[in-house]
Amino acid sequence: MFTKIGVVGFGQMGGGITQVAAQSGFPVTTMEVSDELIAKGIGFITKLLDRAIEKGKLDQAAKEKTLGNITGTTDLKDLAECDIVIEAVTEDMVAKKEIFSELERICKPETIFASNTSSLPISDLAAATKRPDKFLGLHFFNPVPVMKLVEVVRTIDTSDAAFDAAFEFAKSLGKSPVKAKDTPGFIANVLLVPYLLDAIRQYEHGLASREDIDDAMKLGCGHPMGPLTLTDFIGLDTILYIADIMFEEFKDSHYAAPPLLRRMVNAGYLGKKSRRGFYDYTA
Ligand code: CAA
């Protein structure tokens, strides 16, 4: 059982993982590159906790306990004593490998390393360390505090002990973990990404309006968001990145990014985060 949790990255995913771990009673140390980004991450969590209090779903004491469990740091060395470190920085193989090789020098030998990557091979990341048996994927879904799924990804080197400990840890966060293998897209994105790409193709070819495509899946299939809204929510750049990795690996046209997606990303239409994607969020 883990007693100390480390997270690298205080963005949307790292912040969400920090929040659920702290709310589940774990002391969490989260590393970011600047004090401003740490303050931003803690500010976002505070806002969500305040909203939960307003809705009567949380009390003040629980909010304070959660925030008291969170320590922000700009120094990776503060993660030395953690039992598990979950990396959640941007999808950049070189940057992630640098972080893991530094963690390899810093952390105690028993520490389990996990990456929240949605698309990079876990075994390639593990190669940056000397503990591939204690290395795995812990893929959370956005928004982390809401989505129940965690894909626990094992490589050919991951030991049963490390896998089982991470699986139980995901359960202790109130999540419903699934067992996934180290293949591009794991389980969910292999199904989700071609669906989103098909919706973009449908829109690109003028077969329906963006609203009608979204309504068809929301109202006809009970999805909480239509595919174009969901692409805006996840980030067009993220979907393009995952699609390109899966296409490169499988050489299957299912995963080929539609030209419109690439044009939009190049033009800075990244979705909600850039305030414009398939829809306009400037208001
Ligand atoms: N962070 C934390 N909590 C959030 C949140 C956020 N960013 N956004 C919404 N919530 C919470 C709200 O506080 C609210 O909580 P309560 O029920 O406790 O009050 C709850 O979610 C519902 O929110 P809203 O009423 O404001 O809005 P909604 O009903 O439209 O739900 C949604 C919002 C949960 C995002 C919902 O639209 C949804 O489930 N969308 C689909 C999300 C999805 O598919 N995610 C997976 C993306 S794929 C991925 O992450 C993997 C990858 O590798 C690409």
mmCIF file of C-alpha atoms and ligand atoms in Angstrom:
data_model
loop_
_atom_site.group_PDB
_atom_site.id
_atom_site.type_symbol
_atom_site.label_atom_id
_atom_site.label_comp_id
_atom_site.label_asym_id
_atom_site.label_seq_id
_atom_site.Cartn_x
_atom_site.Cartn_y
_atom_site.Cartn_z
ATOM 1 C CA MET A 1 0.000 0.000 0.000
ATOM 2 C CA PHE A 2 1.280 3.452 -0.887
ATOM 3 C CA THR A 3 1.628 6.180 1.718
ATOM 4 C CA LYS A 4 3.219 8.991 -0.279
ATOM 5 C CA ILE A 5 2.244 9.969 -3.798
ATOM 6 C CA GLY A 6 4.248 12.040 -6.265
ATOM 7 C CA VAL A 7 2.880 13.688 -9.392
ATOM 8 C CA VAL A 8 4.891 15.452 -12.097
ATOM 9 C CA GLY A 9 2.877 18.142 -13.863
ATOM 10 C CA PHE A 10 0.166 20.393 -12.415
ATOM 11 C CA GLY A 11 -1.834 20.845 -15.617
ATOM 12 C CA GLN A 12 -5.332 19.512 -16.287
ATOM 13 C CA MET A 13 -4.388 15.838 -15.832
ATOM 14 C CA GLY A 14 -1.710 16.203 -13.133
ATOM 15 C CA GLY A 15 -3.974 18.570 -11.208
ATOM 16 C CA GLY A 16 -6.885 16.131 -11.457
ATOM 17 C CA ILE A 17 -4.725 13.227 -10.262
ATOM 18 C CA THR A 18 -3.414 15.402 -7.408
ATOM 19 C CA GLN A 19 -6.973 16.273 -6.411
ATOM 20 C CA VAL A 20 -8.370 12.728 -6.385
ATOM 21 C CA ALA A 21 -5.347 11.381 -4.493
ATOM 22 C CA ALA A 22 -5.537 14.188 -1.895
ATOM 23 C CA GLN A 23 -9.317 13.740 -1.550
ATOM 24 C CA SER A 24 -8.755 10.025 -1.004
ATOM 25 C CA GLY A 25 -6.507 10.852 1.963
ATOM 26 C CA PHE A 26 -3.028 10.509 0.400
ATOM 27 C CA PRO A 27 -0.320 13.121 0.954
ATOM 28 C CA VAL A 28 0.601 14.240 -2.575
ATOM 29 C CA THR A 29 3.644 16.179 -3.711
ATOM 30 C CA THR A 30 3.199 17.653 -7.171
ATOM 31 C CA MET A 31 6.105 19.085 -9.139
ATOM 32 C CA GLU A 32 5.764 21.891 -11.687
ATOM 33 C CA VAL A 33 8.312 24.124 -13.322
ATOM 34 C CA SER A 34 7.187 27.404 -11.742
ATOM 35 C CA ASP A 35 5.460 28.703 -8.603
ATOM 36 C CA GLU A 36 2.899 30.424 -10.853
ATOM 37 C CA LEU A 37 1.811 27.095 -12.396
ATOM 38 C CA ILE A 38 1.621 25.505 -8.927
ATOM 39 C CA ALA A 39 -0.559 28.381 -7.685
ATOM 40 C CA LYS A 40 -2.744 28.021 -10.794
ATOM 41 C CA GLY A 41 -3.162 24.272 -10.196
ATOM 42 C CA ILE A 42 -4.017 24.680 -6.515
ATOM 43 C CA GLY A 43 -6.355 27.567 -7.391
ATOM 44 C CA PHE A 44 -8.260 25.352 -9.859
ATOM 45 C CA ILE A 45 -8.649 22.560 -7.280
ATOM 46 C CA THR A 46 -9.800 25.104 -4.657
ATOM 47 C CA LYS A 47 -12.442 26.396 -7.078
ATOM 48 C CA LEU A 48 -13.761 22.864 -7.712
ATOM 49 C CA LEU A 49 -13.860 22.124 -3.969
ATOM 50 C CA ASP A 50 -15.684 25.421 -3.315
ATOM 51 C CA ARG A 51 -18.219 24.524 -5.985
ATOM 52 C CA ALA A 52 -18.738 21.122 -4.325
ATOM 53 C CA ILE A 53 -19.326 22.898 -0.970
ATOM 54 C CA GLU A 54 -21.887 25.213 -2.609
ATOM 55 C CA LYS A 55 -23.691 22.134 -3.938
ATOM 56 C CA GLY A 56 -23.675 20.581 -0.444
ATOM 57 C CA LYS A 57 -21.460 17.692 -1.605
ATOM 58 C CA LEU A 58 -18.462 18.594 0.588
ATOM 59 C CA ASP A 59 -17.891 20.390 3.894
ATOM 60 C CA GLN A 60 -15.264 22.959 4.811
ATOM 61 C CA ALA A 61 -13.271 20.461 6.909
ATOM 62 C CA ALA A 62 -12.981 18.024 3.968
ATOM 63 C CA LYS A 63 -11.862 20.870 1.703
ATOM 64 C CA GLU A 64 -9.150 21.896 4.164
ATOM 65 C CA LYS A 65 -8.049 18.298 4.625
ATOM 66 C CA THR A 66 -7.740 17.835 0.855
ATOM 67 C CA LEU A 67 -5.775 21.055 0.381
ATOM 68 C CA GLY A 68 -3.622 20.164 3.420
ATOM 69 C CA ASN A 69 -2.643 16.916 1.690
ATOM 70 C CA ILE A 70 -1.211 18.788 -1.320
ATOM 71 C CA THR A 71 2.351 20.085 -1.490
ATOM 72 C CA GLY A 72 3.539 21.885 -4.593
ATOM 73 C CA THR A 73 7.229 21.952 -5.476
ATOM 74 C CA THR A 74 9.491 23.072 -8.297
ATOM 75 C CA ASP A 75 12.168 20.584 -7.207
ATOM 76 C CA LEU A 76 11.893 16.977 -8.429
ATOM 77 C CA LYS A 77 14.054 15.947 -5.455
ATOM 78 C CA ASP A 78 11.047 16.467 -3.173
ATOM 79 C CA LEU A 79 9.566 13.293 -4.727
ATOM 80 C CA ALA A 80 12.454 11.146 -3.445
ATOM 81 C CA GLU A 81 10.462 9.344 -0.745
ATOM 82 C CA CYS A 82 7.274 8.754 -2.745
ATOM 83 C CA ASP A 83 5.991 5.186 -3.141
ATOM 84 C CA ILE A 84 4.619 5.941 -6.594
ATOM 85 C CA VAL A 85 5.346 8.834 -8.949
ATOM 86 C CA ILE A 86 2.838 9.548 -11.713
ATOM 87 C CA GLU A 87 4.147 11.629 -14.590
ATOM 88 C CA ALA A 88 1.520 13.792 -16.313
ATOM 89 C CA VAL A 89 3.405 16.304 -18.463
ATOM 90 C CA THR A 90 2.780 17.084 -22.149
ATOM 91 C CA GLU A 91 3.072 14.241 -24.667
ATOM 92 C CA ASP A 92 6.736 14.665 -25.477
ATOM 93 C CA MET A 93 8.830 11.506 -25.430
ATOM 94 C CA VAL A 94 12.130 13.348 -24.899
ATOM 95 C CA ALA A 95 10.807 15.482 -22.015
ATOM 96 C CA LYS A 96 9.173 12.475 -20.344
ATOM 97 C CA LYS A 97 12.330 10.370 -20.656
ATOM 98 C CA GLU A 98 14.401 13.172 -19.117
ATOM 99 C CA ILE A 99 12.015 13.335 -16.165
ATOM 100 C CA PHE A 100 12.129 9.577 -15.630
ATOM 101 C CA SER A 101 15.898 9.328 -15.864
ATOM 102 C CA GLU A 102 16.161 12.106 -13.279
ATOM 103 C CA LEU A 103 13.582 10.377 -11.061
ATOM 104 C CA GLU A 104 15.638 7.195 -11.398
ATOM 105 C CA ARG A 105 18.551 8.976 -9.717
ATOM 106 C CA ILE A 106 16.385 10.693 -7.091
ATOM 107 C CA CYS A 107 13.810 8.156 -5.920
ATOM 108 C CA LYS A 108 14.266 5.190 -3.597
ATOM 109 C CA PRO A 109 14.690 1.860 -5.436
ATOM 110 C CA GLU A 110 11.210 0.613 -4.477
ATOM 111 C CA THR A 111 9.359 3.600 -5.964
ATOM 112 C CA ILE A 112 6.968 2.617 -8.735
ATOM 113 C CA PHE A 113 7.006 4.888 -11.795
ATOM 114 C CA ALA A 114 3.828 5.485 -13.792
ATOM 115 C CA SER A 115 3.093 7.579 -16.859
ATOM 116 C CA ASN A 116 -0.300 9.070 -17.642
ATOM 117 C CA THR A 117 0.545 9.095 -21.358
ATOM 118 C CA SER A 118 -2.383 8.371 -23.661
ATOM 119 C CA SER A 119 -0.300 7.261 -26.607
ATOM 120 C CA LEU A 120 3.440 6.863 -26.092
ATOM 121 C CA PRO A 121 4.769 3.319 -25.614
ATOM 122 C CA ILE A 122 5.216 2.665 -21.886
ATOM 123 C CA SER A 123 8.155 0.328 -22.545
ATOM 124 C CA ASP A 124 10.045 3.132 -24.383
ATOM 125 C CA LEU A 125 9.612 5.380 -21.349
ATOM 126 C CA ALA A 126 10.627 2.557 -19.002
ATOM 127 C CA ALA A 127 13.877 2.209 -20.968
ATOM 128 C CA ALA A 128 14.954 5.576 -19.519
ATOM 129 C CA THR A 129 15.134 3.914 -16.091
ATOM 130 C CA LYS A 130 16.783 0.905 -14.491
ATOM 131 C CA ARG A 131 13.487 -0.361 -13.069
ATOM 132 C CA PRO A 132 11.329 -1.538 -16.000
ATOM 133 C CA ASP A 133 9.765 -4.088 -13.612
ATOM 134 C CA LYS A 134 8.400 -1.201 -11.530
ATOM 135 C CA PHE A 135 7.190 0.845 -14.481
ATOM 136 C CA LEU A 136 3.667 1.009 -15.866
ATOM 137 C CA GLY A 137 0.987 3.219 -17.358
ATOM 138 C CA LEU A 138 -1.772 4.812 -15.282
ATOM 139 C CA HIS A 139 -4.008 6.459 -17.849
ATOM 140 C CA PHE A 140 -6.654 8.689 -16.289
ATOM 141 C CA PHE A 141 -9.512 10.331 -18.201
ATOM 142 C CA ASN A 142 -10.505 13.959 -18.323
ATOM 143 C CA PRO A 143 -11.988 15.415 -16.126
ATOM 144 C CA VAL A 144 -10.090 13.186 -13.701
ATOM 145 C CA PRO A 145 -12.294 13.884 -10.644
ATOM 146 C CA VAL A 146 -15.391 12.828 -12.639
ATOM 147 C CA MET A 147 -14.363 9.959 -14.930
ATOM 148 C CA LYS A 148 -14.229 6.586 -13.196
ATOM 149 C CA LEU A 149 -11.877 4.854 -15.623
ATOM 150 C CA VAL A 150 -8.153 4.306 -15.179
ATOM 151 C CA GLU A 151 -6.307 2.109 -17.667
ATOM 152 C CA VAL A 152 -3.525 0.307 -15.806
ATOM 153 C CA VAL A 153 -1.033 -0.581 -18.512
ATOM 154 C CA ARG A 154 1.577 -3.284 -18.172
ATOM 155 C CA THR A 155 4.575 -3.843 -20.388
ATOM 156 C CA ILE A 156 6.318 -7.166 -20.935
ATOM 157 C CA ASP A 157 8.625 -6.191 -18.044
ATOM 158 C CA THR A 158 6.121 -4.925 -15.450
ATOM 159 C CA SER A 159 6.139 -7.192 -12.400
ATOM 160 C CA ASP A 160 2.924 -8.634 -10.976
ATOM 161 C CA ALA A 161 3.681 -6.923 -7.658
ATOM 162 C CA ALA A 162 3.982 -3.446 -9.223
ATOM 163 C CA PHE A 163 0.936 -3.978 -11.428
ATOM 164 C CA ASP A 164 -1.232 -5.230 -8.552
ATOM 165 C CA ALA A 165 -0.115 -2.376 -6.269
ATOM 166 C CA ALA A 166 -0.980 0.225 -8.938
ATOM 167 C CA PHE A 167 -4.305 -1.472 -9.689
ATOM 168 C CA GLU A 168 -5.261 -1.424 -5.989
ATOM 169 C CA PHE A 169 -4.085 2.184 -5.733
ATOM 170 C CA ALA A 170 -6.438 3.168 -8.588
ATOM 171 C CA LYS A 171 -9.291 1.465 -6.719
ATOM 172 C CA SER A 172 -8.383 3.323 -3.520
ATOM 173 C CA LEU A 173 -8.894 6.579 -5.473
ATOM 174 C CA GLY A 174 -12.494 5.506 -6.079
ATOM 175 C CA LYS A 175 -11.738 4.611 -9.703
ATOM 176 C CA SER A 176 -12.669 1.519 -11.694
ATOM 177 C CA PRO A 177 -9.381 0.342 -13.214
ATOM 178 C CA VAL A 178 -9.091 -1.908 -16.264
ATOM 179 C CA LYS A 179 -6.111 -4.012 -17.294
ATOM 180 C CA ALA A 180 -4.523 -2.855 -20.530
ATOM 181 C CA LYS A 181 -1.542 -3.925 -22.589
ATOM 182 C CA ASP A 182 1.193 -1.634 -23.868
ATOM 183 C CA THR A 183 -0.251 -1.105 -27.349
ATOM 184 C CA PRO A 184 -0.972 2.324 -28.894
ATOM 185 C CA GLY A 185 -4.275 3.731 -27.629
ATOM 186 C CA PHE A 186 -4.517 1.006 -24.942
ATOM 187 C CA ILE A 187 -8.245 0.121 -24.793
ATOM 188 C CA ALA A 188 -10.358 3.284 -24.857
ATOM 189 C CA ASN A 189 -8.516 5.438 -27.403
ATOM 190 C CA VAL A 190 -8.400 2.607 -29.965
ATOM 191 C CA LEU A 191 -12.195 2.896 -29.993
ATOM 192 C CA LEU A 192 -12.613 6.606 -29.266
ATOM 193 C CA VAL A 193 -10.093 8.199 -31.643
ATOM 194 C CA PRO A 194 -11.356 6.615 -34.947
ATOM 195 C CA TYR A 195 -14.892 7.634 -33.900
ATOM 196 C CA LEU A 196 -13.797 11.256 -33.392
ATOM 197 C CA LEU A 197 -11.831 11.223 -36.666
ATOM 198 C CA ASP A 198 -14.896 9.902 -38.520
ATOM 199 C CA ALA A 199 -17.021 12.708 -37.073
ATOM 200 C CA ILE A 200 -14.444 15.264 -38.269
ATOM 201 C CA ARG A 201 -14.439 13.635 -41.737
ATOM 202 C CA GLN A 202 -18.243 13.779 -41.803
ATOM 203 C CA TYR A 203 -18.094 17.511 -41.013
ATOM 204 C CA GLU A 204 -15.191 18.097 -43.434
ATOM 205 C CA HIS A 205 -17.144 16.478 -46.277
ATOM 206 C CA GLY A 206 -20.192 18.607 -45.505
ATOM 207 C CA LEU A 207 -22.412 15.624 -44.744
ATOM 208 C CA ALA A 208 -24.001 17.355 -41.746
ATOM 209 C CA SER A 209 -23.617 20.467 -39.612
ATOM 210 C CA ARG A 210 -21.428 20.322 -36.528
ATOM 211 C CA GLU A 211 -24.510 20.756 -34.309
ATOM 212 C CA ASP A 212 -26.378 17.919 -36.023
ATOM 213 C CA ILE A 213 -23.375 15.574 -35.790
ATOM 214 C CA ASP A 214 -23.109 16.311 -32.062
ATOM 215 C CA ASP A 215 -26.866 16.062 -31.458
ATOM 216 C CA ALA A 216 -27.024 12.737 -33.303
ATOM 217 C CA MET A 217 -24.638 11.135 -30.828
ATOM 218 C CA LYS A 218 -25.924 12.990 -27.762
ATOM 219 C CA LEU A 219 -29.612 12.497 -28.362
ATOM 220 C CA GLY A 220 -29.486 9.278 -30.348
ATOM 221 C CA CYS A 221 -26.822 7.384 -28.454
ATOM 222 C CA GLY A 222 -26.876 8.989 -25.008
ATOM 223 C CA HIS A 223 -23.317 10.341 -25.116
ATOM 224 C CA PRO A 224 -22.762 13.216 -22.652
ATOM 225 C CA MET A 225 -21.036 15.229 -25.418
ATOM 226 C CA GLY A 226 -21.158 14.975 -29.191
ATOM 227 C CA PRO A 227 -17.887 14.041 -30.957
ATOM 228 C CA LEU A 228 -16.952 17.554 -32.140
ATOM 229 C CA THR A 229 -17.632 19.065 -28.701
ATOM 230 C CA LEU A 230 -15.625 16.228 -27.171
ATOM 231 C CA THR A 231 -12.730 16.869 -29.584
ATOM 232 C CA ASP A 232 -12.781 20.536 -28.539
ATOM 233 C CA PHE A 233 -12.825 19.418 -24.896
ATOM 234 C CA ILE A 234 -9.895 16.984 -25.235
ATOM 235 C CA GLY A 235 -7.910 19.294 -27.548
ATOM 236 C CA LEU A 236 -7.573 19.002 -31.333
ATOM 237 C CA ASP A 237 -3.786 18.856 -30.966
ATOM 238 C CA THR A 238 -4.075 15.935 -28.531
ATOM 239 C CA ILE A 239 -6.369 13.990 -30.876
ATOM 240 C CA LEU A 240 -4.056 14.694 -33.831
ATOM 241 C CA TYR A 241 -1.048 13.581 -31.813
ATOM 242 C CA ILE A 242 -2.684 10.315 -30.734
ATOM 243 C CA ALA A 243 -4.038 9.641 -34.241
ATOM 244 C CA ASP A 244 -0.588 10.166 -35.804
ATOM 245 C CA ILE A 245 1.030 7.773 -33.319
ATOM 246 C CA MET A 246 -1.633 5.111 -33.900
ATOM 247 C CA PHE A 247 -1.422 5.537 -37.700
ATOM 248 C CA GLU A 248 2.357 5.251 -37.583
ATOM 249 C CA GLU A 249 2.069 2.058 -35.543
ATOM 250 C CA PHE A 250 -0.866 0.292 -37.236
ATOM 251 C CA LYS A 251 -0.646 1.774 -40.785
ATOM 252 C CA ASP A 252 -4.427 1.553 -40.843
ATOM 253 C CA SER A 253 -6.572 4.281 -42.480
ATOM 254 C CA HIS A 254 -8.940 4.165 -39.482
ATOM 255 C CA TYR A 255 -6.352 6.240 -37.656
ATOM 256 C CA ALA A 256 -5.448 8.628 -40.476
ATOM 257 C CA ALA A 257 -6.020 12.218 -39.407
ATOM 258 C CA PRO A 258 -8.418 14.131 -41.697
ATOM 259 C CA PRO A 259 -6.709 17.094 -43.426
ATOM 260 C CA LEU A 260 -9.157 19.479 -41.719
ATOM 261 C CA LEU A 261 -7.929 18.422 -38.281
ATOM 262 C CA ARG A 262 -4.294 19.061 -39.242
ATOM 263 C CA ARG A 263 -5.141 22.452 -40.811
ATOM 264 C CA MET A 264 -7.076 23.514 -37.723
ATOM 265 C CA VAL A 265 -4.262 22.529 -35.354
ATOM 266 C CA ASN A 266 -1.679 24.342 -37.497
ATOM 267 C CA ALA A 267 -3.881 27.439 -37.465
ATOM 268 C CA GLY A 268 -4.151 27.358 -33.658
ATOM 269 C CA TYR A 269 -7.698 25.978 -33.417
ATOM 270 C CA LEU A 270 -6.958 23.653 -30.511
ATOM 271 C CA GLY A 271 -10.430 23.544 -28.972
ATOM 272 C CA LYS A 272 -11.613 24.907 -25.648
ATOM 273 C CA LYS A 273 -8.108 25.630 -24.350
ATOM 274 C CA SER A 274 -7.399 28.066 -27.216
ATOM 275 C CA ARG A 275 -11.020 29.300 -27.126
ATOM 276 C CA ARG A 276 -11.672 28.113 -30.662
ATOM 277 C CA GLY A 277 -12.045 24.744 -32.220
ATOM 278 C CA PHE A 278 -15.099 23.360 -33.988
ATOM 279 C CA TYR A 279 -16.995 25.864 -31.826
ATOM 280 C CA ASP A 280 -16.161 29.358 -30.628
ATOM 281 C CA TYR A 281 -15.527 29.794 -26.900
ATOM 282 C CA THR A 282 -14.393 33.418 -26.901
ATOM 283 C CA ALA A 283 -17.605 34.452 -25.134
HETATM 284 N N1 CAA B 1 -13.026 19.048 -13.336
HETATM 285 C C1 CAA B 1 -13.662 18.495 -12.302
HETATM 286 N N2 CAA B 1 -14.985 18.292 -12.246
HETATM 287 C C2 CAA B 1 -15.713 18.716 -13.297
HETATM 288 C C3 CAA B 1 -15.119 19.316 -14.416
HETATM 289 C C4 CAA B 1 -13.711 19.485 -14.404
HETATM 290 N N3 CAA B 1 -13.033 20.026 -15.437
HETATM 291 N N4 CAA B 1 -16.093 19.611 -15.300
HETATM 292 C C5 CAA B 1 -17.265 19.206 -14.747
HETATM 293 N N5 CAA B 1 -17.030 18.664 -13.551
HETATM 294 C C6 CAA B 1 -17.995 18.074 -12.629
HETATM 295 C C7 CAA B 1 -18.970 19.111 -12.130
HETATM 296 O O1 CAA B 1 -18.472 19.761 -10.961
HETATM 297 C C8 CAA B 1 -20.193 18.255 -11.813
HETATM 298 O O2 CAA B 1 -20.000 17.604 -10.570
HETATM 299 P P1 CAA B 1 -21.264 17.149 -9.657
HETATM 300 O O3 CAA B 1 -22.057 16.164 -10.461
HETATM 301 O O4 CAA B 1 -20.603 16.516 -8.466
HETATM 302 O O5 CAA B 1 -22.015 18.365 -9.355
HETATM 303 C C9 CAA B 1 -20.156 17.176 -12.906
HETATM 304 O O6 CAA B 1 -18.807 17.149 -13.371
HETATM 305 C C10 CAA B 1 -21.085 17.504 -14.046
HETATM 306 O O7 CAA B 1 -20.690 18.768 -14.562
HETATM 307 P P2 CAA B 1 -21.668 19.830 -15.215
HETATM 308 O O8 CAA B 1 -23.047 19.659 -14.625
HETATM 309 O O9 CAA B 1 -21.041 21.172 -15.133
HETATM 310 O O10 CAA B 1 -21.633 19.492 -16.749
HETATM 311 P P3 CAA B 1 -22.046 18.190 -17.516
HETATM 312 O O11 CAA B 1 -23.172 17.464 -16.865
HETATM 313 O O12 CAA B 1 -22.178 18.644 -18.900
HETATM 314 O O13 CAA B 1 -20.757 17.238 -17.413
HETATM 315 C C11 CAA B 1 -18.718 16.389 -18.192
HETATM 316 C C12 CAA B 1 -19.507 17.651 -17.837
HETATM 317 C C13 CAA B 1 -18.497 15.554 -16.946
HETATM 318 C C14 CAA B 1 -17.396 16.858 -18.756
HETATM 319 C C15 CAA B 1 -19.553 15.556 -19.248
HETATM 320 O O14 CAA B 1 -19.932 16.380 -20.324
HETATM 321 C C16 CAA B 1 -18.804 14.367 -19.793
HETATM 322 O O15 CAA B 1 -18.727 13.332 -19.163
HETATM 323 N N6 CAA B 1 -18.230 14.495 -21.024
HETATM 324 C C17 CAA B 1 -17.464 13.455 -21.664
HETATM 325 C C18 CAA B 1 -16.055 13.475 -21.115
HETATM 326 C C19 CAA B 1 -15.210 12.407 -21.724
HETATM 327 O O16 CAA B 1 -15.576 11.657 -22.606
HETATM 328 N N7 CAA B 1 -13.965 12.332 -21.234
HETATM 329 C C20 CAA B 1 -12.986 11.438 -21.739
HETATM 330 C C21 CAA B 1 -12.123 12.158 -22.700
HETATM 331 S S1 CAA B 1 -10.923 11.085 -23.425
HETATM 332 C C22 CAA B 1 -9.608 11.155 -22.381
HETATM 333 O O17 CAA B 1 -9.568 11.860 -21.407
HETATM 334 C C23 CAA B 1 -8.497 10.236 -22.695
HETATM 335 C C24 CAA B 1 -7.564 10.587 -23.728
HETATM 336 O O18 CAA B 1 -6.489 10.021 -23.736
HETATM 337 C C25 CAA B 1 -7.864 11.516 -24.820
#
